Coordinates of C-alpha atoms in Angstrom, one line a residue:
M1 CA -65.5 -59.1 95.4
S2 CA -62.8 -59.7 98.0
Y3 CA -59.2 -60.3 96.9
C4 CA -56.8 -62.6 98.9
L5 CA -53.5 -60.9 99.7
N6 CA -51.6 -64.2 99.9
P7 CA -49.1 -64.0 96.9
G8 CA -49.1 -67.8 96.6
C9 CA -52.9 -68.1 96.5
P10 CA -54.0 -70.0 93.3
E11 CA -57.5 -68.4 93.2
P12 CA -57.4 -65.1 95.1
E13 CA -60.9 -63.8 94.0
N14 CA -63.6 -64.4 96.6
P15 CA -67.2 -63.3 97.1
D16 CA -67.9 -60.2 99.3
D17 CA -69.7 -62.2 102.0
V18 CA -66.8 -64.5 103.1
H19 CA -64.2 -63.7 105.8
S20 CA -61.5 -66.2 104.8
C21 CA -60.2 -67.1 101.4
Q22 CA -62.0 -70.1 99.9
S23 CA -58.8 -71.2 98.2
C24 CA -56.1 -70.9 100.8
G25 CA -58.0 -70.2 104.0
L26 CA -56.2 -66.9 105.0
P27 CA -58.3 -64.0 106.4
L28 CA -59.4 -61.6 103.8
S29 CA -59.1 -58.4 105.9
L30 CA -56.0 -56.7 107.4
K31 CA -56.5 -56.0 111.1
E32 CA -60.1 -57.2 110.6
R33 CA -60.7 -53.9 108.9
Y34 CA -59.1 -53.3 105.5
R35 CA -60.4 -55.6 102.7
A36 CA -58.7 -55.7 99.3
I37 CA -61.1 -55.6 96.3
K38 CA -58.8 -55.9 93.3
P39 CA -55.1 -55.4 92.3
I40 CA -54.4 -52.0 90.7
G41 CA -50.6 -52.0 90.3
Q42 CA -47.4 -54.0 90.6
G43 CA -43.8 -52.7 91.0
G44 CA -40.4 -53.9 92.0
F45 CA -41.2 -54.6 95.7
G46 CA -44.8 -55.8 95.6
K47 CA -48.4 -55.1 94.6
T48 CA -51.0 -52.4 95.2
F49 CA -54.6 -53.1 95.8
L50 CA -57.8 -51.1 95.9
A51 CA -59.5 -51.7 99.3
V52 CA -62.3 -50.6 101.5
D53 CA -62.1 -49.6 105.2
E54 CA -64.9 -51.6 106.8
D55 CA -64.6 -49.8 110.1
M56 CA -65.9 -46.5 108.6
P57 CA -69.6 -46.0 108.0
S58 CA -68.9 -44.7 104.5
K59 CA -66.8 -47.8 103.7
R60 CA -64.3 -45.4 102.3
Q61 CA -61.8 -46.6 99.7
C62 CA -58.2 -46.9 100.5
V63 CA -55.0 -48.5 99.1
I64 CA -53.1 -51.5 100.3
K65 CA -49.4 -51.7 99.3
Q66 CA -47.9 -55.1 99.8
F67 CA -44.2 -56.0 99.9
F68 CA -43.3 -59.6 99.4
N69 CA -40.8 -61.2 101.8
Q70 CA -37.8 -62.4 99.7
S71 CA -34.3 -63.6 100.6
G72 CA -31.0 -61.9 100.2
L73 CA -29.5 -58.4 100.7
K74 CA -31.5 -56.8 98.0
A75 CA -34.8 -57.9 99.6
Q76 CA -33.6 -56.6 102.9
K77 CA -32.9 -53.2 101.4
A78 CA -36.3 -53.2 99.7
K79 CA -37.9 -54.0 103.1
E80 CA -36.0 -51.1 104.7
L81 CA -37.4 -48.8 102.0
F82 CA -40.9 -50.1 102.5
V83 CA -40.7 -49.4 106.2
Q84 CA -39.2 -46.0 105.5
E85 CA -42.2 -45.1 103.3
A86 CA -44.5 -45.8 106.3
V87 CA -42.4 -43.5 108.5
Q88 CA -42.4 -40.7 105.9
L89 CA -46.1 -41.0 105.1
E90 CA -47.1 -41.0 108.8
K91 CA -45.1 -37.8 109.2
L92 CA -46.0 -36.0 106.0
G93 CA -49.5 -37.2 105.2
K94 CA -50.9 -35.7 108.3
Q95 CA -49.4 -32.3 107.6
H96 CA -50.0 -31.7 103.9
P97 CA -53.2 -32.3 101.9
Q98 CA -51.4 -33.3 98.7
I99 CA -49.6 -36.2 100.3
P100 CA -51.6 -39.4 100.9
E101 CA -52.3 -40.1 104.6
L102 CA -51.1 -43.3 106.2
F103 CA -53.8 -45.4 107.9
A104 CA -51.9 -48.5 109.0
H105 CA -48.6 -50.4 108.8
V106 CA -49.0 -54.2 109.2
E107 CA -46.4 -57.0 109.2
L108 CA -47.6 -60.5 108.5
G109 CA -46.0 -63.8 107.5
I110 CA -47.1 -63.2 103.9
G111 CA -45.6 -59.7 103.7
L112 CA -45.5 -56.2 104.9
F113 CA -48.5 -53.9 104.2
L114 CA -49.1 -50.2 104.1
V115 CA -52.7 -48.9 104.1
Q116 CA -53.0 -45.4 102.9
E117 CA -55.5 -42.8 101.5
F118 CA -56.8 -43.6 98.1
I119 CA -56.5 -40.8 95.5
D120 CA -59.2 -41.3 92.9
G121 CA -57.5 -40.2 89.6
Q122 CA -54.8 -40.9 87.1
N123 CA -51.1 -40.4 87.3
L124 CA -49.6 -38.0 84.9
L125 CA -48.0 -40.7 82.7
Q126 CA -51.4 -42.3 82.2
E127 CA -52.8 -38.8 81.4
L128 CA -50.0 -38.3 78.9
Q129 CA -50.7 -41.6 77.2
Q130 CA -54.4 -40.9 76.9
E131 CA -54.4 -37.1 76.1
G132 CA -51.0 -36.5 74.5
A133 CA -48.4 -33.9 75.2
F134 CA -49.2 -31.2 77.7
D135 CA -49.5 -27.6 76.6
E136 CA -47.7 -24.8 78.3
D137 CA -50.7 -23.8 80.5
K138 CA -50.8 -27.3 82.0
I139 CA -47.1 -27.2 82.8
W140 CA -47.6 -23.8 84.6
Q141 CA -50.4 -25.4 86.5
L142 CA -48.2 -28.4 87.4
L143 CA -45.4 -26.2 88.6
N144 CA -47.7 -24.0 90.7
D145 CA -49.4 -27.0 92.2
L146 CA -46.4 -29.2 92.9
V147 CA -43.4 -26.9 93.8
P148 CA -45.0 -25.9 97.1
V149 CA -45.4 -29.6 98.0
L150 CA -41.6 -30.1 97.4
R151 CA -41.0 -27.0 99.5
F152 CA -42.9 -28.5 102.3
I153 CA -41.2 -32.0 102.2
H154 CA -37.8 -30.3 102.0
S155 CA -38.7 -28.2 105.0
Q156 CA -39.3 -31.5 106.8
Q157 CA -35.8 -32.6 105.7
V158 CA -37.1 -35.2 103.3
I159 CA -35.8 -35.7 99.7
H160 CA -38.2 -37.7 97.6
R161 CA -35.6 -39.0 95.1
D162 CA -38.1 -40.3 92.6
I163 CA -40.1 -37.4 91.1
K164 CA -41.6 -38.6 87.8
P165 CA -45.0 -38.6 86.1
D166 CA -45.9 -42.0 87.5
N167 CA -45.6 -40.6 91.1
I168 CA -47.9 -37.6 90.5
I169 CA -51.7 -38.3 90.6
R170 CA -54.3 -35.8 89.5
R171 CA -57.4 -36.2 91.7
Q172 CA -60.5 -36.6 89.5
V173 CA -62.9 -34.5 91.6
D174 CA -60.8 -31.2 91.6
S175 CA -57.7 -31.8 89.4
K176 CA -55.5 -31.4 92.5
L177 CA -52.1 -33.0 92.1
F178 CA -50.8 -35.4 94.8
L179 CA -47.2 -36.6 95.3
V180 CA -47.0 -40.3 96.0
D181 CA -44.5 -43.2 96.5
F182 CA -42.1 -42.1 99.3
G183 CA -40.5 -45.6 99.3
V184 CA -37.1 -44.3 98.2
S185 CA -37.2 -41.0 100.0
K186 CA -34.3 -40.0 102.2
F187 CA -34.0 -38.1 105.5
A188 CA -31.7 -35.2 104.6
T189 CA -29.5 -34.9 107.7
E190 CA -26.1 -33.2 107.2
T191 CA -24.5 -36.6 107.7
A192 CA -26.7 -38.3 105.2
L193 CA -26.1 -35.6 102.6
A194 CA -22.4 -36.0 102.9
R195 CA -22.5 -39.8 102.6
T196 CA -22.6 -41.7 99.4
G197 CA -25.5 -44.1 99.5
T198 CA -27.4 -46.6 97.3
V199 CA -28.1 -45.6 93.8
I200 CA -31.9 -45.0 93.7
G201 CA -34.2 -43.2 91.3
T202 CA -35.5 -43.7 87.8
Q203 CA -33.3 -43.3 84.7
G204 CA -34.0 -40.1 82.9
Y205 CA -35.6 -38.4 85.9
A206 CA -32.8 -39.0 88.5
A207 CA -30.3 -36.2 88.7
P208 CA -26.7 -37.0 87.6
E209 CA -25.5 -37.0 91.2
Q210 CA -28.0 -39.7 92.1
S211 CA -25.9 -42.1 89.9
E212 CA -23.2 -41.6 92.5
G213 CA -25.5 -42.4 95.3
K214 CA -25.9 -38.8 96.4
A215 CA -29.1 -36.8 96.6
Y216 CA -29.9 -33.2 97.5
F217 CA -33.0 -31.0 97.6
S218 CA -32.1 -29.8 94.2
S219 CA -32.1 -33.4 93.0
D220 CA -35.9 -33.4 93.4
L221 CA -36.1 -30.2 91.4
F222 CA -34.2 -31.9 88.5
G223 CA -36.8 -34.7 88.6
L224 CA -39.5 -32.1 88.4
G225 CA -37.9 -30.5 85.4
A226 CA -37.5 -33.9 83.7
T227 CA -41.1 -34.7 84.4
C228 CA -42.2 -31.4 82.8
F229 CA -39.9 -32.1 79.8
H230 CA -41.4 -35.5 79.3
L231 CA -45.0 -34.2 79.5
L232 CA -44.3 -31.3 77.2
T233 CA -42.4 -33.2 74.5
D234 CA -43.8 -36.7 74.9
T235 CA -40.2 -37.8 74.8
H236 CA -38.8 -39.9 77.7
P237 CA -35.9 -37.9 79.2
S238 CA -33.6 -40.8 79.2
K239 CA -33.4 -40.6 75.4
V240 CA -32.1 -37.0 75.6
F241 CA -30.2 -36.7 78.9
S242 CA -27.9 -39.7 78.4
Q243 CA -25.7 -37.5 76.2
Y244 CA -24.3 -35.2 78.8
S245 CA -21.7 -33.7 76.5
D246 CA -24.4 -32.2 74.3
W247 CA -26.9 -31.6 77.1
E248 CA -27.7 -28.0 76.4
K249 CA -28.0 -28.6 72.7
Y250 CA -30.4 -31.5 73.0
L251 CA -32.4 -29.7 75.7
R252 CA -32.7 -26.6 73.6
I253 CA -33.7 -28.4 70.4
N254 CA -36.4 -30.4 72.2
L255 CA -37.8 -27.5 74.1
N256 CA -37.9 -25.5 70.9
K257 CA -39.8 -28.3 69.2
S258 CA -42.4 -28.2 72.0
G259 CA -43.3 -24.6 71.1
I260 CA -43.2 -23.2 74.6
G261 CA -42.8 -19.5 75.3
D262 CA -39.6 -17.7 76.3
T263 CA -40.6 -17.4 80.0
L264 CA -41.1 -21.1 80.8
K265 CA -38.0 -22.1 78.9
P266 CA -35.4 -20.6 81.3
V267 CA -37.3 -22.2 84.3
L268 CA -37.1 -25.6 82.8
T269 CA -33.5 -25.1 81.7
K270 CA -32.4 -24.1 85.2
L271 CA -34.3 -27.1 86.7
L272 CA -32.5 -29.4 84.4
Q273 CA -28.9 -28.3 84.8
P274 CA -26.6 -31.3 85.3
E275 CA -24.3 -29.2 87.6
I276 CA -25.8 -28.7 91.0
S277 CA -24.3 -25.3 91.3
Q278 CA -26.1 -24.1 88.2
R279 CA -29.5 -25.6 89.2
Y280 CA -32.2 -24.2 91.5
Q281 CA -31.0 -24.8 95.0
S282 CA -34.4 -24.8 96.7
A283 CA -38.1 -25.0 95.9
E284 CA -38.4 -21.5 97.3
E285 CA -36.2 -20.2 94.5
V286 CA -38.5 -21.8 91.9
I287 CA -41.5 -20.3 93.5
Q288 CA -40.0 -16.8 93.4
D289 CA -39.5 -17.3 89.7
L290 CA -43.1 -18.5 89.3
R291 CA -44.7 -15.6 91.1
R292 CA -46.1 -12.8 89.0
E293 CA -46.1 -9.1 89.7
P294 CA -48.9 -8.0 92.0
T295 CA -51.6 -5.6 91.0
K296 CA -49.8 -2.8 92.8
A297 CA -46.1 -3.1 92.1
T298 CA -43.8 -2.7 95.0
A299 CA -40.1 -2.1 95.2
E300 CA -39.6 -5.0 97.6
S301 CA -40.3 -7.8 95.1
P302 CA -39.0 -7.6 91.6
L303 CA -40.5 -10.6 89.9
I304 CA -39.4 -12.3 86.8
F305 CA -42.4 -13.2 84.8
P306 CA -45.3 -11.1 83.5
T307 CA -48.8 -11.5 84.7
S308 CA -50.0 -13.4 81.6
E309 CA -47.7 -16.3 82.2
V310 CA -49.0 -17.7 85.5
K311 CA -52.7 -18.4 85.8
P312 CA -54.2 -19.0 89.2
P313 CA -56.5 -21.9 89.6
T314 CA -60.2 -21.2 89.3
Q315 CA -62.0 -20.9 92.6
A316 CA -65.7 -20.7 93.5
W317 CA -67.2 -20.9 96.9
R318 CA -70.8 -21.6 97.9
C319 CA -72.4 -20.9 101.4
V320 CA -73.6 -24.3 102.7
H321 CA -74.5 -23.4 106.3
T322 CA -75.5 -20.3 108.3
L323 CA -75.2 -21.0 112.1
T324 CA -77.0 -19.0 114.7
G325 CA -77.0 -19.3 118.5
H326 CA -74.6 -16.7 119.8
S327 CA -76.2 -13.7 121.4
N328 CA -73.2 -11.3 121.0
V329 CA -70.3 -10.6 118.6
I330 CA -68.3 -13.7 117.5
Q331 CA -64.6 -13.1 117.9
S332 CA -63.0 -16.4 117.0
V333 CA -63.5 -19.6 115.0
A334 CA -61.3 -22.7 114.7
V335 CA -61.6 -25.9 112.6
S336 CA -60.2 -29.3 113.6
T337 CA -57.6 -31.1 111.5
D338 CA -60.1 -33.7 110.4
S339 CA -62.5 -31.0 109.2
A340 CA -65.2 -32.5 111.4
I341 CA -65.5 -29.9 114.2
L342 CA -65.9 -26.1 114.2
A343 CA -65.5 -24.1 117.4
S344 CA -66.7 -20.5 117.9
G345 CA -66.0 -18.0 120.7
S346 CA -68.2 -15.0 121.4
C347 CA -68.6 -11.9 123.6
D348 CA -71.6 -13.7 125.0
K349 CA -69.0 -15.5 127.1
T350 CA -69.7 -18.9 125.5
I351 CA -67.9 -21.3 123.2
K352 CA -70.0 -23.4 120.9
V353 CA -68.8 -26.6 119.3
W354 CA -70.4 -27.5 116.0
D355 CA -70.4 -30.4 113.6
L356 CA -68.8 -28.8 110.6
G357 CA -70.4 -31.1 108.0
S358 CA -74.0 -30.8 109.2
G359 CA -73.9 -27.6 111.2
E360 CA -75.4 -29.2 114.3
L361 CA -74.5 -27.8 117.7
R362 CA -72.7 -30.4 119.9
H363 CA -71.7 -28.4 123.0
T364 CA -72.0 -25.0 124.6
L365 CA -69.0 -24.3 126.9
T366 CA -69.3 -21.7 129.7
G367 CA -66.9 -20.4 132.3
H368 CA -65.2 -17.3 130.8
S369 CA -66.2 -14.0 132.3
S370 CA -65.7 -11.9 129.1
C371 CA -65.2 -12.2 125.3
I372 CA -63.4 -15.3 124.0
F373 CA -60.9 -13.7 121.7
S374 CA -59.0 -16.7 120.4
L375 CA -59.5 -20.5 120.0
A376 CA -57.1 -23.3 118.9
I377 CA -57.8 -27.0 118.4
S378 CA -55.0 -29.4 119.1
P379 CA -53.7 -31.4 116.1
N380 CA -54.9 -34.7 117.6
R381 CA -58.4 -33.1 117.9
Q382 CA -58.6 -34.0 121.6
T383 CA -58.5 -30.6 123.2
L384 CA -59.6 -27.0 122.6
A385 CA -57.8 -24.0 124.0
S386 CA -59.7 -20.7 124.6
C387 CA -58.4 -17.2 125.6
G388 CA -60.5 -14.6 127.2
D389 CA -60.5 -12.4 130.4
N390 CA -57.4 -13.3 132.4
T391 CA -57.5 -17.0 131.7
T392 CA -56.7 -19.7 129.2
R393 CA -59.0 -22.7 129.4
I394 CA -58.3 -26.1 128.0
W395 CA -61.3 -28.3 127.2
N396 CA -61.9 -31.9 126.2
L397 CA -63.2 -31.3 122.7
K398 CA -65.3 -34.5 122.6
T399 CA -67.0 -34.2 126.0
G400 CA -66.9 -30.4 126.6
K401 CA -65.3 -31.0 130.0
L402 CA -62.9 -28.3 131.4
L403 CA -59.4 -29.9 131.8
H404 CA -57.3 -26.9 132.9
N405 CA -57.8 -23.3 133.8
L406 CA -54.6 -21.3 133.4
K407 CA -54.7 -17.9 135.2
H408 CA -52.7 -14.9 134.1
S409 CA -52.0 -11.6 135.8
K410 CA -53.1 -9.7 132.7
S411 CA -55.7 -10.1 130.0
V412 CA -54.9 -12.6 127.2
G413 CA -56.3 -12.8 123.7
S414 CA -54.3 -15.1 121.4
V415 CA -53.4 -18.7 121.5
A416 CA -51.6 -21.2 119.2
I417 CA -50.7 -24.9 119.5
S418 CA -47.6 -26.5 118.1
S419 CA -48.0 -29.2 115.4
D420 CA -47.0 -31.9 117.8
G421 CA -49.4 -30.6 120.5
Q422 CA -46.6 -30.2 123.0
I423 CA -46.6 -26.4 123.4
F424 CA -49.4 -23.8 123.8
A425 CA -48.3 -20.2 123.1
I426 CA -50.4 -17.6 124.7
G427 CA -50.2 -13.8 124.0
G428 CA -51.9 -10.9 125.7
N429 CA -51.3 -7.6 127.4
K430 CA -47.5 -7.1 127.4
T431 CA -47.0 -10.9 127.8
I432 CA -46.3 -14.1 125.9
K433 CA -46.3 -17.4 127.8
S434 CA -45.8 -21.0 126.8
W435 CA -47.2 -24.1 128.4
N436 CA -46.7 -27.8 128.0
P437 CA -50.1 -29.5 128.7
H438 CA -48.5 -32.9 129.3
T439 CA -45.9 -31.8 131.9
G440 CA -47.4 -28.6 133.1
E441 CA -44.1 -26.8 132.4
R442 CA -43.9 -23.2 131.3
P443 CA -40.4 -23.2 129.8
P444 CA -39.3 -19.9 128.4
T445 CA -40.1 -16.4 129.4
F446 CA -40.5 -13.9 126.5
S447 CA -39.1 -11.0 128.4
K448 CA -38.6 -8.2 125.8
E449 CA -40.8 -5.2 126.0
L450 CA -44.2 -6.0 124.4
G451 CA -47.3 -4.1 123.7
Y452 CA -50.7 -5.9 123.6
V453 CA -50.0 -9.1 121.7
R454 CA -53.0 -9.6 119.4
S455 CA -51.8 -12.6 117.5
V456 CA -49.4 -15.6 117.8
A457 CA -48.4 -18.3 115.3
I458 CA -46.1 -21.3 115.6
S459 CA -44.0 -22.7 112.7
P460 CA -44.8 -26.2 111.6
D461 CA -41.4 -27.5 112.9
G462 CA -42.3 -26.2 116.4
H463 CA -39.1 -24.1 116.7
T464 CA -40.3 -20.6 116.0
L465 CA -43.0 -18.3 117.4
A466 CA -44.2 -15.1 115.7
S467 CA -46.2 -12.5 117.6
G468 CA -48.0 -9.4 116.4
S469 CA -48.9 -6.5 118.6
N470 CA -50.4 -3.0 118.8
E471 CA -46.8 -1.6 118.6
N472 CA -47.2 -2.2 114.8
T473 CA -44.4 -4.8 114.8
I474 CA -43.9 -8.5 114.5
K475 CA -41.4 -10.3 116.7
I476 CA -39.8 -13.6 115.8
W477 CA -38.8 -15.8 118.8
N478 CA -37.1 -19.1 119.5
L479 CA -40.1 -20.9 121.0
H480 CA -37.9 -23.2 123.2
T481 CA -35.6 -20.6 124.7
G482 CA -37.6 -17.4 124.5
Q483 CA -34.8 -15.6 122.6
L484 CA -35.9 -12.7 120.4
L485 CA -34.5 -13.4 116.9
H486 CA -36.0 -10.6 114.8
T487 CA -38.3 -7.6 114.9
L488 CA -40.1 -6.9 111.7
T489 CA -41.3 -3.4 110.9
G490 CA -43.3 -2.0 108.0
H491 CA -46.9 -2.0 109.2
S492 CA -48.3 1.4 110.4
D493 CA -51.0 0.0 112.7
T494 CA -51.8 -3.0 114.9
V495 CA -50.7 -6.4 113.5
H496 CA -53.9 -8.2 114.3
S497 CA -53.4 -11.6 112.5
L498 CA -50.5 -13.8 111.6
A499 CA -50.3 -17.1 109.6
I500 CA -47.3 -19.3 108.7
S501 CA -47.3 -21.3 105.5
P502 CA -47.4 -25.1 106.0
D503 CA -43.9 -25.5 104.7
G504 CA -42.6 -23.0 107.4
Q505 CA -41.0 -20.7 104.8
T506 CA -43.4 -17.8 104.7
L507 CA -45.0 -15.6 107.3
V508 CA -48.1 -13.6 106.3
S509 CA -49.3 -10.7 108.4
G510 CA -52.6 -8.7 108.4
S511 CA -52.9 -5.3 110.0
F512 CA -55.3 -2.6 110.9
D513 CA -53.4 -0.4 108.4
K514 CA -55.5 -2.4 105.7
T515 CA -52.5 -4.2 104.3
V516 CA -51.3 -7.8 104.1
K517 CA -47.6 -8.4 104.0
M518 CA -45.5 -11.5 103.1
W519 CA -42.2 -12.2 104.9
N520 CA -39.4 -14.8 104.6
L521 CA -39.6 -16.3 108.1
S522 CA -36.0 -17.5 108.3
T523 CA -34.3 -14.3 107.0
A524 CA -37.0 -11.8 108.3
Q525 CA -37.0 -10.1 105.0
L526 CA -40.1 -8.5 103.5
I527 CA -41.0 -10.3 100.3
R528 CA -43.8 -7.9 99.3
T529 CA -46.9 -6.1 100.3
L530 CA -49.3 -8.8 99.1
F531 CA -52.7 -7.0 99.3
E532 CA -54.4 -3.8 100.3
Q533 CA -58.1 -3.6 101.0
S534 CA -60.5 -0.8 101.9
S535 CA -60.9 -1.8 105.6
K536 CA -58.6 -2.9 108.4
V537 CA -57.6 -6.6 108.2
N538 CA -59.1 -8.6 111.1
S539 CA -58.1 -12.1 110.2
I540 CA -56.1 -14.1 107.7
A541 CA -55.9 -17.9 107.0
I542 CA -53.7 -19.9 104.7
S543 CA -54.9 -23.2 103.2
P544 CA -52.7 -26.2 103.9
D545 CA -51.6 -26.5 100.2
D546 CA -50.0 -23.1 100.4
H547 CA -52.2 -21.8 97.5
T548 CA -55.1 -20.0 99.0
L549 CA -55.0 -17.0 101.4
A550 CA -58.3 -15.7 102.9
I551 CA -58.4 -12.1 104.2
S552 CA -61.3 -10.7 106.2
G553 CA -62.4 -7.1 106.8
Y554 CA -65.7 -5.3 106.9
G555 CA -68.5 -7.2 105.2
V556 CA -66.1 -9.1 102.9
I557 CA -63.6 -12.0 102.7
N558 CA -61.1 -11.7 99.8
I559 CA -59.6 -15.0 98.5
L560 CA -56.2 -14.7 96.9
D561 CA -53.9 -17.1 95.2
L562 CA -50.9 -17.0 97.5
L563 CA -48.4 -17.9 94.8
T564 CA -49.4 -15.1 92.4
G565 CA -51.0 -12.5 94.6
E566 CA -54.1 -12.6 92.3
Q567 CA -57.5 -12.1 93.9
V568 CA -59.5 -15.1 92.7
F569 CA -62.8 -14.8 94.6
T570 CA -64.7 -12.5 96.9
L571 CA -67.2 -13.6 99.5
C572 CA -69.4 -10.6 100.0
D573 CA -72.8 -11.9 101.4
L574 CA -71.7 -10.7 104.9
S575 CA -72.7 -7.9 107.2
G576 CA -70.5 -6.0 109.6
W577 CA -67.0 -6.9 110.7
V578 CA -65.7 -10.4 109.9
N579 CA -63.6 -11.0 113.0
S580 CA -62.2 -14.5 112.4
I581 CA -61.8 -17.0 109.6
A582 CA -60.5 -20.6 109.4
I583 CA -59.8 -22.9 106.5
S584 CA -60.1 -26.7 106.8
L585 CA -57.1 -29.0 106.4
D586 CA -58.3 -30.2 103.0
G587 CA -58.7 -26.5 101.8
Q588 CA -62.3 -27.1 100.8
T589 CA -64.2 -25.5 103.7
L590 CA -64.0 -21.9 105.0
A591 CA -65.7 -20.7 108.2
A592 CA -66.2 -17.1 109.4
G593 CA -67.8 -15.3 112.3
G594 CA -68.2 -11.6 113.2
S595 CA -70.2 -8.8 114.5
D596 CA -73.5 -10.0 113.0
R597 CA -73.4 -12.9 115.5
I598 CA -73.7 -15.6 112.9
I599 CA -71.3 -18.1 111.5
K600 CA -71.1 -18.8 107.8
I601 CA -69.6 -21.9 106.2
W602 CA -68.6 -22.1 102.6
K603 CA -67.5 -25.0 100.4
R604 CA -65.2 -24.7 97.5
H605 CA -66.5 -26.2 94.3

């Protein structure tokens, strides 16, 4: 069936094989591509439809959100919010796998339309109505899954302002939680935070300050607490939180009725404080309270809750491809942001470009005169950067054509690309250089004394560069000026691999001293030694949802839950050193290459 998007159409249902509505004559596809099948929801500003993308071979499902043109100031404000959602989704959906991606934004005479990724599942209000009140384990899972998403959007200076069960969808295939409906979100500039605005939010879930037209990052945390309260008690929070004078009493009575343990209770109580100063100030503070003590306790990280309270998600990985073709050690692998392409670099002086889904070889790139030590694929999936010998080469990823050959005076072995694709950071023997591929500029000079820089990583906001070297240190730089901000010490051997969490808050380092350490990127403080393995750490990778950390060494890849430090899976069907690993943007695929000259690809299931 095709469904007409004209709100005034008397008979909107149409057969699949017609292109125009048989009742009103309007085209049945947006942009001659997105065809609505049926309505699936209706809210204050319009309707939501299940649709198909007819330009894709798979005819993938998507969602069309329609805003009706109305008259008056209220309608104009609603239209602003609808356009604002498009802006936020375009920015956030590309960078985090638990936020729906925006496919299109269309304005027609019959209304405004957003086309976005379809999340096949139920929202948590529907789940509550069908299955009853959540138990404590499900609330822990909710917090562990969603708080990192809030940390990410807050790092992008966005306040959601309408956190509630209706706006959290559990994907059916893997139970992953998605945060949706950014229509009332707010960009949190200092000016905006100081200004009283429109009262927006849902009664019961909206923090008290939102009734005054103000919203802060901690306002979203209140909404999360109210969501947990509703799911635990099956009592709408508006029935309890309207009596501010007896807030603590009502909260305590209802939480006691839910039968939750003494460790979850203080977390929810702090989330739900009416006074902002008494509430959690950031998602990072909540995460610190959710983390459990690692297997080997360290003095750096006193944690609040015992091991039994936080249960990492179950993980299992299955090898789906073993790729051969390199004639020497594989030193580097990289995966494109659409999870379609895998690139591998080897000491056979070649780069191979593979189809990640099928394992088929697309291109073999030649030109380097020695090992390719590092690869990076641009966020727009157009270019591939490779480091080896005294050159950095930039390739057209689709055609395999060499676009640029940057020559250096000394050997280079690490490269990273900023999230906007504007800056390439290149590290090597006593050198770090940056380069803008669009202008050819090489802005800052990183002039402090350096050893051999073995790893570089750029923060998601594009402002900060981290570098690790054989001097056993990590240096934190301002990427735009080259200013050295911090020098991190603690490793006793070469820092060979670095990764920055998608929210930009956490830096993870892997060293030849066999340890993995976790740092606060902004304060340069060591959070804890996260893991210690029996061999040196060659490579680390963080999944885009901030949950999974992969660590490679000799003949093994250890999979950890990043929030808890718990080892949740081990890939051990490997031989020799695993030199490089990469995780796809959806967190479901892991690729690795090493001294056995083969590439293995695993799928999470």
